[in-house]
mmCIF file of C-alpha atoms in Angstrom:
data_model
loop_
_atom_site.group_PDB
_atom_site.id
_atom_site.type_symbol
_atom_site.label_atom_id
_atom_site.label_comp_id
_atom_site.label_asym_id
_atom_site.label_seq_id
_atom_site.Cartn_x
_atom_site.Cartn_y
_atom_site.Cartn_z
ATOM 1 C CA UNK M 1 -5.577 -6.156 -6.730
ATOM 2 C CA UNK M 2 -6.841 -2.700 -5.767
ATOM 3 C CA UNK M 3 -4.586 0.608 -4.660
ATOM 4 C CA UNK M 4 -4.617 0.317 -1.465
ATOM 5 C CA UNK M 5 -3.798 -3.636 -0.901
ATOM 6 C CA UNK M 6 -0.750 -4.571 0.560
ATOM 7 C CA UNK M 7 2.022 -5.683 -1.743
ATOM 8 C CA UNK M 8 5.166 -7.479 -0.653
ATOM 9 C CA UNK M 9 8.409 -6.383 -2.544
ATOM 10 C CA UNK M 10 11.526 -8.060 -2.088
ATOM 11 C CA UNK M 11 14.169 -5.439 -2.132
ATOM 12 C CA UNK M 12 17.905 -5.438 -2.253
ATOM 13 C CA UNK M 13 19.595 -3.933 0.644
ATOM 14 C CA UNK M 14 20.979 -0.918 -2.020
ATOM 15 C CA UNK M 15 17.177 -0.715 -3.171
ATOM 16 C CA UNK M 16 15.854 -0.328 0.040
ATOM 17 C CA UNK M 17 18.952 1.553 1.457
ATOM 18 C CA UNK M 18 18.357 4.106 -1.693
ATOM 19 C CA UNK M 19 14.743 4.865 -0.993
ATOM 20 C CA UNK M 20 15.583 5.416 2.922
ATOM 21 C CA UNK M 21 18.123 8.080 1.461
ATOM 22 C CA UNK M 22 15.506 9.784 -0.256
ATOM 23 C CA UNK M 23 13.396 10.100 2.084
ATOM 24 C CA UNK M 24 15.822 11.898 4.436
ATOM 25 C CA UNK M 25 16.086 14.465 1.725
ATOM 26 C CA UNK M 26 12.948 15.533 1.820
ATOM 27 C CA UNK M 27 13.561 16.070 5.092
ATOM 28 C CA UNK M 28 16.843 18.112 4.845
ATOM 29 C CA UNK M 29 18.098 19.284 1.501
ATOM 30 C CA UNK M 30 14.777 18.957 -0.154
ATOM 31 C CA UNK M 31 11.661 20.913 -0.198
ATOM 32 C CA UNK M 32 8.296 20.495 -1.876
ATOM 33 C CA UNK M 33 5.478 22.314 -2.659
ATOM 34 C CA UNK M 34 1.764 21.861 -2.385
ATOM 35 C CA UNK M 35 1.269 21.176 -6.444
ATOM 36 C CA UNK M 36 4.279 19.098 -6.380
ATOM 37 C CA UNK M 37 3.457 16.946 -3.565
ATOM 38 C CA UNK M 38 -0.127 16.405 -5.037
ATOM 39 C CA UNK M 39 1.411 15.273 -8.214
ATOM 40 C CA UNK M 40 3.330 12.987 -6.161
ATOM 41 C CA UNK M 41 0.412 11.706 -5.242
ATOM 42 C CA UNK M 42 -0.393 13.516 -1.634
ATOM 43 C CA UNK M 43 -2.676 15.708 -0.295
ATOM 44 C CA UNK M 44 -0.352 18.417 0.488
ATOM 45 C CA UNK M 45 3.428 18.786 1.906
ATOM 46 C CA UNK M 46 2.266 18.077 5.078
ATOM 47 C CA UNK M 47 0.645 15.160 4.450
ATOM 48 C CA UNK M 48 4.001 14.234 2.361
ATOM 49 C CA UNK M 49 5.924 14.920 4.964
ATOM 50 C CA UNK M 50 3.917 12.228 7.337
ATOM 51 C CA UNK M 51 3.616 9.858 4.810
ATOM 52 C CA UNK M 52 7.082 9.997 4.000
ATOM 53 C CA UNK M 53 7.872 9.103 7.923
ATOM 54 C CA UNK M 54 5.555 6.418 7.763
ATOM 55 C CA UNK M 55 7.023 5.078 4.546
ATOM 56 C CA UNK M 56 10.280 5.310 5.448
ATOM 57 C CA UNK M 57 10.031 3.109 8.569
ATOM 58 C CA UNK M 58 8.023 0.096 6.769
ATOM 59 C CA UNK M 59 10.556 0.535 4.013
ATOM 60 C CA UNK M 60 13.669 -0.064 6.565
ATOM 61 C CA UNK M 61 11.502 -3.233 8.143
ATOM 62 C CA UNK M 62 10.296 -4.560 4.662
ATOM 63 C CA UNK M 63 6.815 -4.400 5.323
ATOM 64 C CA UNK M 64 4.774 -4.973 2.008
ATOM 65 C CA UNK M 65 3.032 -1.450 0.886
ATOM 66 C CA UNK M 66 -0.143 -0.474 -1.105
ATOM 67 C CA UNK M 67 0.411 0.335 -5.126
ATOM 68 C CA UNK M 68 0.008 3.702 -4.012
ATOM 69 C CA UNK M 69 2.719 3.876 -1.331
ATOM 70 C CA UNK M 70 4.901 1.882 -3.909
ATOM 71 C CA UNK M 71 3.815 4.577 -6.257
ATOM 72 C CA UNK M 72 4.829 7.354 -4.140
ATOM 73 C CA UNK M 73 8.038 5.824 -2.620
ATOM 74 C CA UNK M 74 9.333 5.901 -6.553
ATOM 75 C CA UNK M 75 8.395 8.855 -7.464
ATOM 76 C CA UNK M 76 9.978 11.173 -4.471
ATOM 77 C CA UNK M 77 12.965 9.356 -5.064
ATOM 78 C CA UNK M 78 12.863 10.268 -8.405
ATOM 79 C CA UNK M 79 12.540 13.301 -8.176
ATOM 80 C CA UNK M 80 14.477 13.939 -4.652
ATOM 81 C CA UNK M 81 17.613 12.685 -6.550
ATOM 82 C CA UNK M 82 17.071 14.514 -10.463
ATOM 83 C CA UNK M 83 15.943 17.543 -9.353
ATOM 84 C CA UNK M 84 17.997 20.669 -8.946
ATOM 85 C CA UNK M 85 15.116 22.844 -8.041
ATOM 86 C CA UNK M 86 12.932 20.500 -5.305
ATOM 87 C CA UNK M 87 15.787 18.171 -4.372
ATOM 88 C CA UNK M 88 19.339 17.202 -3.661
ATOM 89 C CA UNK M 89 20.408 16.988 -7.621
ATOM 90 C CA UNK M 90 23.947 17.998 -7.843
ATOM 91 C CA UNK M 91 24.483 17.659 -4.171
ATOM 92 C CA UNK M 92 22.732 14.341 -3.958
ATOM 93 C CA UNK M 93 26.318 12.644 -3.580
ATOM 94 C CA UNK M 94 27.326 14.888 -0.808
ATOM 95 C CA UNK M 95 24.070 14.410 1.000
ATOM 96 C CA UNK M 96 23.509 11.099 0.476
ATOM 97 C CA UNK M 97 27.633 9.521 0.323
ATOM 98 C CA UNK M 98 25.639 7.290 -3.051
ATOM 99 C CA UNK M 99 27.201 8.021 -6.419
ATOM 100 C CA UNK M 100 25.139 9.436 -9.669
ATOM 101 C CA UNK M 101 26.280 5.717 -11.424
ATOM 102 C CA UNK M 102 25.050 3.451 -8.409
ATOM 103 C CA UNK M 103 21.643 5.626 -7.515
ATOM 104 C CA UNK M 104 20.962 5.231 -11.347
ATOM 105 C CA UNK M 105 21.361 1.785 -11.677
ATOM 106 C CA UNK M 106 19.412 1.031 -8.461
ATOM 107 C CA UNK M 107 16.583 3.187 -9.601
ATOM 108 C CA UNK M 108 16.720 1.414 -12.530
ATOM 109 C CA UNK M 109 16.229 -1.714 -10.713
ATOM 110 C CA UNK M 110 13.936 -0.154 -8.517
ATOM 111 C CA UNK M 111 11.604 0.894 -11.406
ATOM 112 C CA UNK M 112 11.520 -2.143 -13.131
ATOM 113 C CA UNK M 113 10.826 -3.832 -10.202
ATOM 114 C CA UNK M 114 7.963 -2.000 -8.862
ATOM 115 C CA UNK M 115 6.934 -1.919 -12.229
ATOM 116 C CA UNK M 116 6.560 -5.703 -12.755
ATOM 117 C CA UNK M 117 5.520 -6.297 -9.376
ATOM 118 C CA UNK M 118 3.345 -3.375 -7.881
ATOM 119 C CA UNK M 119 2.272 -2.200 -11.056
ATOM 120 C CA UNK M 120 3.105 1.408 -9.873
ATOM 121 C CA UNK M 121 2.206 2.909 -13.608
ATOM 122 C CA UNK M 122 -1.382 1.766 -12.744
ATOM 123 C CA UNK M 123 -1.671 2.644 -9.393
#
């Protein structure tokens, strides 16, 4: 299995529903910058913000992703939701209407998950 092939994921609807979310942060509440969007594992905000588009829509129709967009999915949420500085943080509960206690334990999920079956750490 390389990067870039497709890999099917079957998500809960509060898995899928919580990386949705995140991506409309980074498109309201949420800003990036260049170094941060590279370390999420783009070639710039721009290019985040397109992927994130893209991402978002195969997410919502459960199309299968590469380890890479699996990758990236994870890691903007992660960081959309915990950070204070580049995301929602304290506001993500007002933003999103999703508790701290339920977004954790679905990332949790979500991360073990993608983990297991994408092998995200190795993408």
């Amino acid at each position: 299995m390389t990067i870039d092939d497709p890999v099917a994921i079957d998500l809960t609807d509060a898995e899928r529903h919580l990386l949705v979310r995140g991506f409309h942060e980074w498109g309201g509440p949420a800003h990036a910058t260049d170094a941060l969007a590279v370390a999420m594992g783009f070639e710039d905000v721009e290019d985040m913000y397109q992927q994130v588009r893209r991402l978002r829509t195969s997410i919502q129709a459960g199309q299968p992703l590469s380890r890479r967009d699996w990758r990236r999915s994870l890691i903007a949420t992660e960081i959309v939701f915990a950070s204070d500085i580049f995301g929602s943080g304290y506001e993500w509960s007002t933003t999103t209407g999703l508790t701290d206690e339920e977004t954790m334990k679905t990332l949790r999920d979500l991360q073990h998950k993608l983990t297991m079956q994408a092998r995200v750490h190795n993408a």
